[in-house]
Each structure stands twice: as structure tokens, then as C-alpha cells.
Tab-separated table of C-alpha atoms in Angstrom:
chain	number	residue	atom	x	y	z
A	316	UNK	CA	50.588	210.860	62.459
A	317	UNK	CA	54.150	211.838	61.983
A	318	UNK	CA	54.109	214.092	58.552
A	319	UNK	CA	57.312	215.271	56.590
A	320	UNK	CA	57.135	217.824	53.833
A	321	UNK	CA	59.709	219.932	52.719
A	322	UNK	CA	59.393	223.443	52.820
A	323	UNK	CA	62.172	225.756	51.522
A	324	UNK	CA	64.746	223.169	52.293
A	325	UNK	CA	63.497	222.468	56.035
A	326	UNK	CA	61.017	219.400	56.929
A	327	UNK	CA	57.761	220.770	58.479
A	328	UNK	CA	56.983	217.866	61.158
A	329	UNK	CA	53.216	217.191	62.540
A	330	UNK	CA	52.910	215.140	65.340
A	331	UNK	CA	49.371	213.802	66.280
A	332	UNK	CA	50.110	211.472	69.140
A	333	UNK	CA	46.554	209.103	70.557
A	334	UNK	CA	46.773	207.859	73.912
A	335	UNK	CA	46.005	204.388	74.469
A	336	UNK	CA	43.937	202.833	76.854
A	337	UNK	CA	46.179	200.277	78.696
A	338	UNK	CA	49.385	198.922	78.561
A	339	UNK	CA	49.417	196.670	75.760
A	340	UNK	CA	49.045	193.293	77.861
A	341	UNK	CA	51.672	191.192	75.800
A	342	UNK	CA	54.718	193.670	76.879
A	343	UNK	CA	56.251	193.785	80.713
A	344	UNK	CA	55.365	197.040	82.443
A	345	UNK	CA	58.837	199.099	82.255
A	346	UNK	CA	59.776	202.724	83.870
A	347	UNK	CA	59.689	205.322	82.082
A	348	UNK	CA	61.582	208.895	81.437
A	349	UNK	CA	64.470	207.738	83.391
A	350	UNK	CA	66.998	209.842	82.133
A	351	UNK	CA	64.327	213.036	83.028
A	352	UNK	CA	64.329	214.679	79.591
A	353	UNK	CA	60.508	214.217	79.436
A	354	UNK	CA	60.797	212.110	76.403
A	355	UNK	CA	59.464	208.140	76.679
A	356	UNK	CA	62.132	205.907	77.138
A	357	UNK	CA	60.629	202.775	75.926
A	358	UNK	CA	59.329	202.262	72.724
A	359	UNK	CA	57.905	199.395	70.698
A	360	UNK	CA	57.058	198.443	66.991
A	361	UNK	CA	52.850	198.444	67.285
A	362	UNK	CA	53.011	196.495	63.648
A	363	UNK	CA	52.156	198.858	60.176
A	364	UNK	CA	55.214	200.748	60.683
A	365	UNK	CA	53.530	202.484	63.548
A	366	UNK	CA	55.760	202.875	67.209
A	367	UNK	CA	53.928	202.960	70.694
A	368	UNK	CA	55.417	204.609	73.601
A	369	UNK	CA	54.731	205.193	76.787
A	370	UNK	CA	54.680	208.310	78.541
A	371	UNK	CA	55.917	209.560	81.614
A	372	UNK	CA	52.289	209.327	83.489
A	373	UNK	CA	52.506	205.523	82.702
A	374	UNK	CA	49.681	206.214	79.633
A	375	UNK	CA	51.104	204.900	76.409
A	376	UNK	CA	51.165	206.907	72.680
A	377	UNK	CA	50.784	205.737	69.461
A	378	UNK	CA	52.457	207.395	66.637
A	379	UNK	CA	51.663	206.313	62.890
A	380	UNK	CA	55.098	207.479	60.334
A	381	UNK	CA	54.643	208.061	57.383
A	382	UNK	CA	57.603	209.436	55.522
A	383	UNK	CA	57.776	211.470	51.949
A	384	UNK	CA	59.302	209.279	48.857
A	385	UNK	CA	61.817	211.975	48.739
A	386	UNK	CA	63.178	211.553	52.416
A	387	UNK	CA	64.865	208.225	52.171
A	388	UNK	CA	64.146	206.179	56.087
A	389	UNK	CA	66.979	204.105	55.896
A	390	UNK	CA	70.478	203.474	54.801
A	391	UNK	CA	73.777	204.635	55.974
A	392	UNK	CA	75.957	208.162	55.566
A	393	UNK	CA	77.957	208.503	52.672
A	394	UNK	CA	81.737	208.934	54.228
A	395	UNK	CA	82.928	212.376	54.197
A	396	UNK	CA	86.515	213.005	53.675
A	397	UNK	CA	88.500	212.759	56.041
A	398	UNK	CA	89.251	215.849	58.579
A	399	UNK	CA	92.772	216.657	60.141
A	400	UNK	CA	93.337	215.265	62.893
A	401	UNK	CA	93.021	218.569	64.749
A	402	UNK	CA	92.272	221.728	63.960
A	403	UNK	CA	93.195	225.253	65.161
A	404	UNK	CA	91.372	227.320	67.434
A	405	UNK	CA	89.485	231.065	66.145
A	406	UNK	CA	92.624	233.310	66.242
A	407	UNK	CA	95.688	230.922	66.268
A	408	UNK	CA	96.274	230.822	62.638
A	409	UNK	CA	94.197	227.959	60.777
A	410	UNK	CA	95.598	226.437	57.809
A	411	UNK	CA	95.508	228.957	54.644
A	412	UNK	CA	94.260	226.013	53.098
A	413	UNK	CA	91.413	225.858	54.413
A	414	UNK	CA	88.477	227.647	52.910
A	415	UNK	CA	87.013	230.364	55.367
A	416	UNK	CA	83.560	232.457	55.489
A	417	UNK	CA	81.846	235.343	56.985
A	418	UNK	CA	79.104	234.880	58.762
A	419	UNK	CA	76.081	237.343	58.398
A	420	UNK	CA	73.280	238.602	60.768
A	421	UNK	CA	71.276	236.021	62.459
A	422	UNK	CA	68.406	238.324	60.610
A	423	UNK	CA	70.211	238.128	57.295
A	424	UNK	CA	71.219	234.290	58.009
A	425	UNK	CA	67.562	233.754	58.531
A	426	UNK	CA	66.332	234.743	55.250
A	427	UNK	CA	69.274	232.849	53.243
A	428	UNK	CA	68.472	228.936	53.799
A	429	UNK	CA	68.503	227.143	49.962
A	430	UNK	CA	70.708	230.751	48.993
A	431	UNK	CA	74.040	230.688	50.984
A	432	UNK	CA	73.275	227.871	53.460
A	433	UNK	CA	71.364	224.277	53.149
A	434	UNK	CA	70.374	221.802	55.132
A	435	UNK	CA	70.152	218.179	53.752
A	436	UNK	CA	69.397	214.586	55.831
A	437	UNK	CA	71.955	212.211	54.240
A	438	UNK	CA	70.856	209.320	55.775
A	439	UNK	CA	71.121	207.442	59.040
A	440	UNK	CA	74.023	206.359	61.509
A	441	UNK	CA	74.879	202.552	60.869
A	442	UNK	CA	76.558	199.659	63.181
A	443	UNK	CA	78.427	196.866	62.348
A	444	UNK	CA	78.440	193.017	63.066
A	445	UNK	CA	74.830	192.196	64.605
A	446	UNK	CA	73.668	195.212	65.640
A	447	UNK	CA	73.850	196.655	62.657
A	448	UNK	CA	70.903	194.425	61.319
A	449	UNK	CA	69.108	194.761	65.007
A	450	UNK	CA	67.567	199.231	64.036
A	451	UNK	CA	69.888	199.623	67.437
A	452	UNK	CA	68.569	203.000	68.596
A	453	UNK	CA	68.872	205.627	71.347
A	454	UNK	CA	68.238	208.998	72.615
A	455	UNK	CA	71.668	210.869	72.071
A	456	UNK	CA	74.765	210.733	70.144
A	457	UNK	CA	78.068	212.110	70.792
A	458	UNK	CA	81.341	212.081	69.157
A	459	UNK	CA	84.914	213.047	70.116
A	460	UNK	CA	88.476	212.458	69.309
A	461	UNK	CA	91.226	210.847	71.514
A	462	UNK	CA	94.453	209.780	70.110
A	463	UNK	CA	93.830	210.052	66.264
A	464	UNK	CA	90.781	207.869	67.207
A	465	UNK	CA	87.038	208.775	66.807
A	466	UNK	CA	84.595	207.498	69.979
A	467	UNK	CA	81.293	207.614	69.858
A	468	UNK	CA	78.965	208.069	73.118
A	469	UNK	CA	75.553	207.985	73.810
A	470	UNK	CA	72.384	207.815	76.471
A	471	UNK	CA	70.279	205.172	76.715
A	472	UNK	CA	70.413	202.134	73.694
A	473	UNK	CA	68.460	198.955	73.009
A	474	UNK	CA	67.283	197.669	70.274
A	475	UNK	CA	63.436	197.602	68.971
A	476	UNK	CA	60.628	195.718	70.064
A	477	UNK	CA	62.230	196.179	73.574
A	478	UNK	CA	65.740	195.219	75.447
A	479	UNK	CA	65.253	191.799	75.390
A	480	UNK	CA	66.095	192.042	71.218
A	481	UNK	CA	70.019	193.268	72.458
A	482	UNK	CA	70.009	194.070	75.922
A	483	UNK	CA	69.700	197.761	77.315
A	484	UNK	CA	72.681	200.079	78.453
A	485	UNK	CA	72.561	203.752	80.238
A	486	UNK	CA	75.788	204.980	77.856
A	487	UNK	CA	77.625	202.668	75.727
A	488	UNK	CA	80.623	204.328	73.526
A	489	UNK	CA	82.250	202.941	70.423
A	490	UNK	CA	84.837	203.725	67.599
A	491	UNK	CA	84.317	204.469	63.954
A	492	UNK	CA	87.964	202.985	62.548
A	493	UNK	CA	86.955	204.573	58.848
A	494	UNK	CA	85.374	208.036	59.764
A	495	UNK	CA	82.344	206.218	57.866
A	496	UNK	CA	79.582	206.761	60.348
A	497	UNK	CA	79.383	202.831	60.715
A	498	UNK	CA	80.388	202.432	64.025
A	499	UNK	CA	82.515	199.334	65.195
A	500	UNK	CA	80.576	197.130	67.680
A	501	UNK	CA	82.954	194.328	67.528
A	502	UNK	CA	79.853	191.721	66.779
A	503	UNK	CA	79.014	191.975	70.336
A	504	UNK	CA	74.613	191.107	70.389
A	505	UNK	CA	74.427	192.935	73.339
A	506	UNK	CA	74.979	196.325	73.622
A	507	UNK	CA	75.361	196.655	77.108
A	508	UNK	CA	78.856	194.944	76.471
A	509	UNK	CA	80.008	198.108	75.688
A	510	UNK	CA	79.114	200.143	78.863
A	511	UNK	CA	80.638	203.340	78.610
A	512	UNK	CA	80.797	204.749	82.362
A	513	UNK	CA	80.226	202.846	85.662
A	514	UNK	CA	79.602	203.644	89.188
A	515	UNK	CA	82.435	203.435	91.632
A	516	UNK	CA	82.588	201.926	94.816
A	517	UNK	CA	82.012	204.539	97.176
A	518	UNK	CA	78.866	205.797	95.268
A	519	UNK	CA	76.492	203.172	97.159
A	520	UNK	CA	73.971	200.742	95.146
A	521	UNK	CA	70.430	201.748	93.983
A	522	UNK	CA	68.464	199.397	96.016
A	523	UNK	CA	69.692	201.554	99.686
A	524	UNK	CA	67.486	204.374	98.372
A	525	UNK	CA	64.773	201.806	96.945
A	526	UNK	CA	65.913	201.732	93.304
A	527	UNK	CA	66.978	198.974	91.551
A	528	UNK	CA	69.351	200.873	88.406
A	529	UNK	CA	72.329	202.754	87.443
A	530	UNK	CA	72.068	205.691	85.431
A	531	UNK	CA	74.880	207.832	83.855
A	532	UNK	CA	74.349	210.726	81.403
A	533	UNK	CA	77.439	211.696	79.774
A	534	UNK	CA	78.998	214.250	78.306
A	535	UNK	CA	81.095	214.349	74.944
A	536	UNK	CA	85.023	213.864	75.867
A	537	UNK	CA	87.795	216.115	75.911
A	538	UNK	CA	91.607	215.431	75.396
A	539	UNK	CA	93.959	215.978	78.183
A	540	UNK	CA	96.992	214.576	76.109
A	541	UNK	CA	97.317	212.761	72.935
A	542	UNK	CA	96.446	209.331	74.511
A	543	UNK	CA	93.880	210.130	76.966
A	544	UNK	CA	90.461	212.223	77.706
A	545	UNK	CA	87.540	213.210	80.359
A	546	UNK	CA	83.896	212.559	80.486
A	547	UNK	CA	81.580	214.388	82.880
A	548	UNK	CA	78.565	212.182	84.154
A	549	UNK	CA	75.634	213.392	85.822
A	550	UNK	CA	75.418	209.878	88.020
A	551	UNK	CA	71.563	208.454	89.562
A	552	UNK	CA	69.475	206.109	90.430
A	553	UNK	CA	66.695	204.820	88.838
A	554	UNK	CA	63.655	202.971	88.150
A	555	UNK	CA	62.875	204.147	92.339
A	556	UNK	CA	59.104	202.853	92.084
A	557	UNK	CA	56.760	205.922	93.219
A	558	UNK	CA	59.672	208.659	92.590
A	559	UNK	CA	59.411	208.525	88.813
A	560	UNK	CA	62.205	211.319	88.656
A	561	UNK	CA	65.491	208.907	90.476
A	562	UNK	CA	67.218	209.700	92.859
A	563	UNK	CA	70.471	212.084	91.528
A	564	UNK	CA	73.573	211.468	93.423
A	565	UNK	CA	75.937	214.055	91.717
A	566	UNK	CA	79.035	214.850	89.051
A	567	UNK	CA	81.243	211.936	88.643
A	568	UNK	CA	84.641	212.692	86.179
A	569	UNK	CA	86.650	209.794	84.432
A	570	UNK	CA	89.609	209.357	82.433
A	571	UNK	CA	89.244	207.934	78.859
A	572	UNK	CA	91.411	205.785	77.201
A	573	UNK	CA	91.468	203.921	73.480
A	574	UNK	CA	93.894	201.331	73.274
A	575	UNK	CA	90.903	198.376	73.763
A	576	UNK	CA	88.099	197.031	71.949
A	577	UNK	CA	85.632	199.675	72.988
A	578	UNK	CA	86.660	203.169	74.244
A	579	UNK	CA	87.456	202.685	78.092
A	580	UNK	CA	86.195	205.461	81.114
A	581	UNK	CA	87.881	204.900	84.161
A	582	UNK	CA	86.128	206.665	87.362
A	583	UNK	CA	88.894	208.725	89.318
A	584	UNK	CA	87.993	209.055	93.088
A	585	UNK	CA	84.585	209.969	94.712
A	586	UNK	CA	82.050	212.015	92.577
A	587	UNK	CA	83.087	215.943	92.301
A	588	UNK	CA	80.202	217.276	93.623
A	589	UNK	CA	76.922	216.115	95.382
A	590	UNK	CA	73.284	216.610	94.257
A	591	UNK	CA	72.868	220.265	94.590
A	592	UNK	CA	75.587	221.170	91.584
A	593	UNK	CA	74.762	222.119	88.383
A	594	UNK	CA	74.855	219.030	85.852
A	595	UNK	CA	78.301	219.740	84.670
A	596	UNK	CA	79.034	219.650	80.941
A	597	UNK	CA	75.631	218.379	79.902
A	598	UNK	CA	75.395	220.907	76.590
A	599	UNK	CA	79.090	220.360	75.665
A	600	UNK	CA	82.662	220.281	76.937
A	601	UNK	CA	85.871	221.778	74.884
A	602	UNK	CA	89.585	221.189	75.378
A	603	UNK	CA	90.986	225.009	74.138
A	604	UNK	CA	94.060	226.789	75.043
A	605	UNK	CA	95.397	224.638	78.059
A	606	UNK	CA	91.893	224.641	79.503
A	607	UNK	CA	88.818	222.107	79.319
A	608	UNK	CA	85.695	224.216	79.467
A	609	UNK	CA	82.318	222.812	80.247
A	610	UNK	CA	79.007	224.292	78.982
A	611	UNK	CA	75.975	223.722	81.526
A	612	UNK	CA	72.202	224.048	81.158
A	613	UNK	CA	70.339	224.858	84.311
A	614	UNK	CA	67.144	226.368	84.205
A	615	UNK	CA	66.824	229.035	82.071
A	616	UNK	CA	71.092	229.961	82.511
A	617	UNK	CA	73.573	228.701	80.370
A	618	UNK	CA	77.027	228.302	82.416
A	619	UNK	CA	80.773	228.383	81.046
A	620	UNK	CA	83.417	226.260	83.762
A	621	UNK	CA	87.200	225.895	82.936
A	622	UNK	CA	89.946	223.502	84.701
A	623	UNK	CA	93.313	223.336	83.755
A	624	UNK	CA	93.846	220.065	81.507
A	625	UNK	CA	97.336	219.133	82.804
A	626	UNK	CA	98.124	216.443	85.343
A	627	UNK	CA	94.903	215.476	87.613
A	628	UNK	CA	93.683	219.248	87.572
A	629	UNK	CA	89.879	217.881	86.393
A	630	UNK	CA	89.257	215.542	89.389
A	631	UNK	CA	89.276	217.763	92.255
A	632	UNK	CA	86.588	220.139	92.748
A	633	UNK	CA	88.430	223.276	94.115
A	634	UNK	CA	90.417	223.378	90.350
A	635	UNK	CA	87.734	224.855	88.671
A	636	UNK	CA	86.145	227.987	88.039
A	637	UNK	CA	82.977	229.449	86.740
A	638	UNK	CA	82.104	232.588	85.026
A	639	UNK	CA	79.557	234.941	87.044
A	640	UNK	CA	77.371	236.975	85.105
A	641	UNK	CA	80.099	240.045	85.964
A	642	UNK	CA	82.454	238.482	83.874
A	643	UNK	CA	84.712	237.766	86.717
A	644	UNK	CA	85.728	233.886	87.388
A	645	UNK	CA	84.767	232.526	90.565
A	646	UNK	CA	86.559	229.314	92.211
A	647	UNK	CA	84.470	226.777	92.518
A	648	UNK	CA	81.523	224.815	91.137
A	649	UNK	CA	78.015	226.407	91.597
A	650	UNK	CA	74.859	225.061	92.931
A	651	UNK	CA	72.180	225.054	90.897
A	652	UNK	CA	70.000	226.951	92.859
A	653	UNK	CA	72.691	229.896	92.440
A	654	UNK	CA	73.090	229.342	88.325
A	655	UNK	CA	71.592	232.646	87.881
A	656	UNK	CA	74.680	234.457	89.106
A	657	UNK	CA	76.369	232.587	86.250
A	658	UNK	CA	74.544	232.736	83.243
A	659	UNK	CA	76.945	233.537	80.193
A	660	UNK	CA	75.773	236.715	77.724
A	661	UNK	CA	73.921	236.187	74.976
A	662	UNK	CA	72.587	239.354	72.373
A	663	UNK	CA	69.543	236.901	71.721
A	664	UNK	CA	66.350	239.223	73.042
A	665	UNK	CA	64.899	237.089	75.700
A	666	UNK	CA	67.967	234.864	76.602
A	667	UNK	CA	69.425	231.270	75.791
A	668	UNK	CA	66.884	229.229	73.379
A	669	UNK	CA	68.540	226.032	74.564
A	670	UNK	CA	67.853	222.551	76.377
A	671	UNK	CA	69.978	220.102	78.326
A	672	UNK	CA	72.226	218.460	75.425
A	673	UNK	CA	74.578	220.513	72.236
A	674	UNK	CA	77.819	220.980	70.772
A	675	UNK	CA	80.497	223.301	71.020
A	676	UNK	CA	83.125	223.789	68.700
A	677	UNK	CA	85.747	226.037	67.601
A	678	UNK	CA	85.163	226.556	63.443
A	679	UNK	CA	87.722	227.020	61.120
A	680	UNK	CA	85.054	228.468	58.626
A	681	UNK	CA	84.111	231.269	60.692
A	682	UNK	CA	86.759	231.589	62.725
A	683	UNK	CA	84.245	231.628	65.444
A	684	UNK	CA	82.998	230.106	68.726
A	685	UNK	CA	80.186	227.921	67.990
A	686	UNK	CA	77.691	226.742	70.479
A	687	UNK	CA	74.695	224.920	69.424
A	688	UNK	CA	71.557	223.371	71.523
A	689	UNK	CA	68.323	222.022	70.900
A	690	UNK	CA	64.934	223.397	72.138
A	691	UNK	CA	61.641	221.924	72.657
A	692	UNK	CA	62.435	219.268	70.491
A	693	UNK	CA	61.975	220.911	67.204
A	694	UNK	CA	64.415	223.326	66.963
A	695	UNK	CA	68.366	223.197	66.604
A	696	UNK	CA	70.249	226.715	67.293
A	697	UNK	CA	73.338	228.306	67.281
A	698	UNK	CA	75.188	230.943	68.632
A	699	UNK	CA	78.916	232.478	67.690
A	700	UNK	CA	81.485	234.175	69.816
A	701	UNK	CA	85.110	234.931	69.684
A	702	UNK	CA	86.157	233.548	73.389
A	703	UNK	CA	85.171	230.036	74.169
A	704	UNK	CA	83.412	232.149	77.096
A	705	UNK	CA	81.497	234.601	75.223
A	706	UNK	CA	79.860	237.021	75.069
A	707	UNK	CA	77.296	235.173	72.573
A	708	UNK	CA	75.459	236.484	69.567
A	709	UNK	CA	72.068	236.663	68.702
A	710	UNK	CA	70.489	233.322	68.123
A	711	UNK	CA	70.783	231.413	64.822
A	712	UNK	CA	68.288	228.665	63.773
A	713	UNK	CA	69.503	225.829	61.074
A	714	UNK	CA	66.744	223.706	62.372
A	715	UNK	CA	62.916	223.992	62.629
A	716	UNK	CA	60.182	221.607	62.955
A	717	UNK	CA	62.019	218.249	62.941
A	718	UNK	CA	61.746	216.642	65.820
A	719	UNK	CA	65.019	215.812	67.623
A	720	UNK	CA	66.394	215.624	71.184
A	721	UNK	CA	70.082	215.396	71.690
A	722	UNK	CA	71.026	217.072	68.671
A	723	UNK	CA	75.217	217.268	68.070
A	724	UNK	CA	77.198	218.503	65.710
A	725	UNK	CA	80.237	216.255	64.917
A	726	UNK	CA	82.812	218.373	63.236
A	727	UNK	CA	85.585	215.898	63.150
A	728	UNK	CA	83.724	214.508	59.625
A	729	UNK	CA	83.590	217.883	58.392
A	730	UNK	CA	85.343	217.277	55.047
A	731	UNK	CA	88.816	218.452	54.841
A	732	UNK	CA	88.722	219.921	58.253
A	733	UNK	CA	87.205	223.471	56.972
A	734	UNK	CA	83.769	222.926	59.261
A	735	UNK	CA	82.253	224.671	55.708
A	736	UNK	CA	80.268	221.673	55.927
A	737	UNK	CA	78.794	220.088	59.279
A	738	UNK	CA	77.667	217.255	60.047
A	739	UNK	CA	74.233	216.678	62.633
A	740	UNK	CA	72.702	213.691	64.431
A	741	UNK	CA	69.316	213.371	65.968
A	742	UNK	CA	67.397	211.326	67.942
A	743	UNK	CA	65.485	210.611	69.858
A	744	UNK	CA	64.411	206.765	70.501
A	745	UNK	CA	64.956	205.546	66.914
A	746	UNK	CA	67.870	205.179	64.844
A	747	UNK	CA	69.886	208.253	64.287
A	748	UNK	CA	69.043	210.670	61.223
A	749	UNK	CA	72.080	212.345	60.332
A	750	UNK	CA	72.224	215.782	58.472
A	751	UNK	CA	74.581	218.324	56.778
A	752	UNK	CA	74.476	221.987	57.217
A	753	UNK	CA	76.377	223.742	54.655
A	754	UNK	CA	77.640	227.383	54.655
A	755	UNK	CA	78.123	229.060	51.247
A	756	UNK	CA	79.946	232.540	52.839
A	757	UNK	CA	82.951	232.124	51.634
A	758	UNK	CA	85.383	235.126	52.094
């Protein structure tokens, strides 16, 4: 039984999850977990407003919701303002119009949620044409500007019972024309129309290493230039039979483009690194100060990479450089078997409280470094800095006990620009709940 009841302006979430016996015999046995973030991949309506999904040891779940009166379940964001186009980076002068804040303790900050800060859902991210009447859902959601335009990336996406409602893709991206959080699908019904990423020709097919699909997990996208961006994919195979974890093949970079229907990544040359790299970019990526720096979860390390963002700099591996746990930048991309000699500093007592997927951005508010990650599932942290390197501060929590994977922030809604007010998605494997954290520390 999923259980929401507000407690001093969070949602306390209980999950009671009852295995069932067999697969239910009216659905097509599917693979699960492909993407390897231990969360089911396939889901379907089990009637009563309850969801069955199956697990990664092939057993499947079923989870009755049941949601407060006061938490509305549906319905779509209410349009911020719009942002600037762009906004300044901590220390280079942000408008004076722009309201600003100082940020306390992560102690203090943890006794002050419904004082100086709040957290609020404001409803759910929306689609237009078909799919916007089809509950199209997935397991992360990503936004980034290119080019005065907004994109939108994600994992996995299909519509409920299964993907033979609207088809199934590993990444599609899309635009929102209005900053309205109703995303433009062009009335395409299936969503794999608009595939984000692809393989390239020299990365072999699936079926050579007994597989039989693509997978791509992507990161958010930086600018290079006014017209044009990068994505970082983490490129396997899937659905392998017996080896329910894939078969990873390695980092593949593309160039991103927005003068088409749907946001357009073109692969440039082989894949930048093989299997044994870290999973560049996964947490976040940042375009700041002539650089684009990639964040990286790996293991229990959280990694900080830069390239240069002129001319072809991001597709060739010898261009970048990571920072060791020295503070001295090393050429090259690590292994992940050596991201220990590369974890960034943090003040939090007992190290990084992140997973694989966050945001980083640079806040006008604070005039800060933000980087925020989810953990466990139920839990949505923050950290602050004044380098888009670090060193990090303590750890700060804005949300606890709502279950979430892929959490991002998406400042380019922030109204006005100011990032006083930021905006949240969540997953994971139903339509996207979207909250807004707001700061109350003004200066």
C-alpha cells in the first residue's frame, strides 16, 4: 500500500509491496531492470488503481495507491514565468535584479522547512497531441537549453498497460515551445519516433553478444555554442537472456542540434571510452567558464571531469581531465576501478549521500554551486560550493520519504531567472510528479 501524509510540509511514503505468485498469464514475459538501477522496468495497471511490477528476480509486485484528497494525482504544472535565457555564473556579476539569499547551515537549514523554505508538488508533467491522453511515463527526466530552446530527455518511456499502448524507447527527447511543462510530441502515437540517441556503426549489434536491444542512458545536455550541445551516453546491450545485467559497451558523446521536429543527437566517431570507464556525466553535466564539466557516480565516489567546449575538444578522449582527490587535474578519463583516487570533497561526515542520476547548477539565489542527487529512492539532497569543482558542503536534504528515482532540478523554469524558486521532477515508472522548492533567505 502506497500511503501519503503530510508531515511538516514533507509526504511520509509507506510502501508495502506483495509478491505475486506467477506472471500474470494474460501479459508476454518481458526483461526486466534493463537500465540496472534496480528499479522494475515494466509495469502494468492490475485494475482498482493498483500497478503490478515485476522485479528484477523475474517475481512480480503489487502495489495498491492510495493518495490523500489533499495531494491532487493528476493534472498539469501551472507555467512559471519565464527565466532569462541564461543566467550568470556564482561570481561573474548576476543581474542586480535579481533577488539573492544566504544560505544557512545544513543543521540550521534542517530545522527551517514550512519557516524559510517549502516544498510543494504542483502537479504532474503533461504531453501534447496523443500522448498526452496515453499517462506516457518513464523513469527519468531531464531538461536543458540549446539555442533559446528548452529539450527535454529522458530513460526509458512507454505508455501504461505495456509498450504495445505507444511503443517503447531507451531515451526519447522533446521541446517545451511555451516553458509550460507540456511538452511538444508533435502527435506522434509512438514514442519511439522520437529516439533521442542511437548507436553508430562501428559499435556492433546486440545479437553478436546474444542480446537482442539497444540501450542508451543519457545525460542532460550542455551548450557548446548558441546553436548546438553534447550528450554523454553510457551505451549497452540488453535484454541478453541469462545475463540480466547487459552487456555495457562504453561512453558514447554526440552533438545536439534543434532546428527539427524533435531535438536531434548526432553520434561523433567511435565511443570515448570502453567498458572499464566510469559512466561519464550520469549525475549531471555543466557548460561554465569555457569548460563542460561532467559529474560521475561510481561506487561510493563522486567524480568532477572538464573538456574544453570549443571546436571538437569533447569527442576525443585525451581532451579531458579529472580531478584526483589531491586536487590536482589529471589527463585523462579514469577507470572505474580507480574512482577512488578521484572522489571530489565533501564536509558531509561519512561522504557523498548520492545515486547514479542529479542536477547541477550554478544559482543566482545563492550565488552558489549546487549539486543535487537522489539516494535510495526516498531522499533528494544537495550540496553547495563556490567552484563548479568543489570542495562541497555538508549535505542538505529538501526531500525525504517520497519515493523518486531520477530526481532533477530544472532551473531554466525558475521564475524570473532568480533560482529563489526551483522546480523538481520525479519518477520513477509513472507519470512525472513535479515539485517546487522555495528558499525564503533573502539577503
Amino acid at each position: 500500500m502506497l500511503s501519503l501524509t503530510s508531515t511538516a510540509g514533507f509526504l511520509a511514503v509507506v510502501l508495502l509491496a506483495t509478491p505475486a505468485s506467477s506472471f500474470p498469464a494474460s501479459k508476454e514475459r518481458r526483461f526486466v531492470d534493463l537500465d540496472q538501477n534496480g528499479i522494475p522496468d515494466f509495469c502494468f495497471d492490475a485494475g482498482n488503481g493498483d500497478v503490478s511490477c515485476e522485479l528484477p528476480n523475474g517475481s512480480w509486485t503489487t502495489i495498491a495507491t492510495t493518495a490523500p484528497t489533499s495531494t491532487p494525482t493528476s493534472g498539469a504544472v501551472s507555467p512559471p514565468s519565464p527565466a532569462p535565457s541564461s543566467a550568470s555564473p556564482p561570481g561573474s556579476g548576476s543581474s542586480s535584479s535579481l533577488v539573492t539569499g544566504t544560505l544557512p547551515s545544513a543543521s540550521d537549514f534542517a530545522t527551517q522547512n514550512g519557516t524559510s523554505w517549502s516544498l510543494e508538488y504542483v502537479g504532474n508533467l503533461n504531453y501534447s497531441g496523443i500522448l498526452g491522453t496515453e499517462s506516457l511515463y518513464g523513469d527519468k527526466a531531464r531538461s536543458s537549453v540549446i539555442g533559446g530552446k528548452t529539450i527535454w530527455n529522458f530513460g526509458d518511456m512507454m505508455c501504461p498497460p505495456d509498450y504495445t499502448k505507444c511503443g517503447f524507447s531507451m531515451g526519447p527527447a522533446m521541446f517545451d515551445d511555451e516553458l509550460s511543462f507540456t511538452l511538444n510530441t508533435q502527435n506522434i502515437n509512438n514514442v519511439n519516433d522520437a529516439l533521442f540517441v542511437s548507436n553508430y556503426s562501428t559499435d556492433g549489434v546486440p545479437e553478436d553478444s546474444g542480446c537482442s536491444a539497444w540501450g542508451m542512458d543519457n545525460s542532460n545536455i550542455a551548450p557548446v555554442n548558441d546553436t548546438a550541445g553534447i550528450v554523454y551516453s553510457w551505451e549497452m546491450y540488453r535484454a541478453c537472456g541469462a545475463n540480466a545485467n547487459g552487456v555495457n559497451k562504453g561512453v558514447a558523446v554526440s552533438l545536439v542540434t534543434v532546428d527539427d521536429d524533435f531535438p536531434t543527437a548526432t553520434r561523433i566517431g567511435d565511443l570515448l571510452t570502453d567498458d572499464s570507464a566510469v559512466q561519464i556525466g550520469l549525475l549531471a553535466i555543466l557548460a561554465d567558464g569555457g569548460y563542460i564539466y561532467s559529474y560521475t557516480v561510481s561506487g561510493t565516489s563522486v567524480l568532477v571531469g572538464r573538456v574544453s567546449a570549443t571546436n571538437d575538444a569533447p569527442f576525443t578522449a585525451s581532451n579531458y581531465e579529472f580531478l584526483s582527490t589531491e586536487g590536482t587535474w589529471v589527463p585523462g578519463i579514469p577507470s572505474a576501478a580507480d574512482a577512488g583516487n578521484f572522489n571530489m570533497v565533501t564536509s558531509q561526515q561519512g561522504g557523498w549521500g548520492c545515486g547514479v542520476y542529479g542536477s547541477v547548477i550554478s544559482s543566482n539565489y545563492f550565488n552558489k554551486y549546487m549539486l543535487f542527487c537522489d539516494a535510495d529512492e526516498f531522499f533528494f539532497n544537495f550540496y553547495v560550493s563556490d567552484t563548479p569543482s568543489g570542495p562541497w558542503s555538508d549535505q542538505y536534504q529538501i526531500i525525504k520519504g517520497v519515493q523518486g528515482y531520477g530526481s532533477m532540478v530544472h532551473p531554466e523554469y525558475s521564475p524570473d531567472g532568480s533560482h529563489k524558486s526551483l522546480y523538481v521532477s520525479q519518477g520513477p515508472n509513472t507519470v512525472f510528479n513535479v515539485w517546487k522548492v522555495t528558499f525564503d533567505y533573502d539577503s
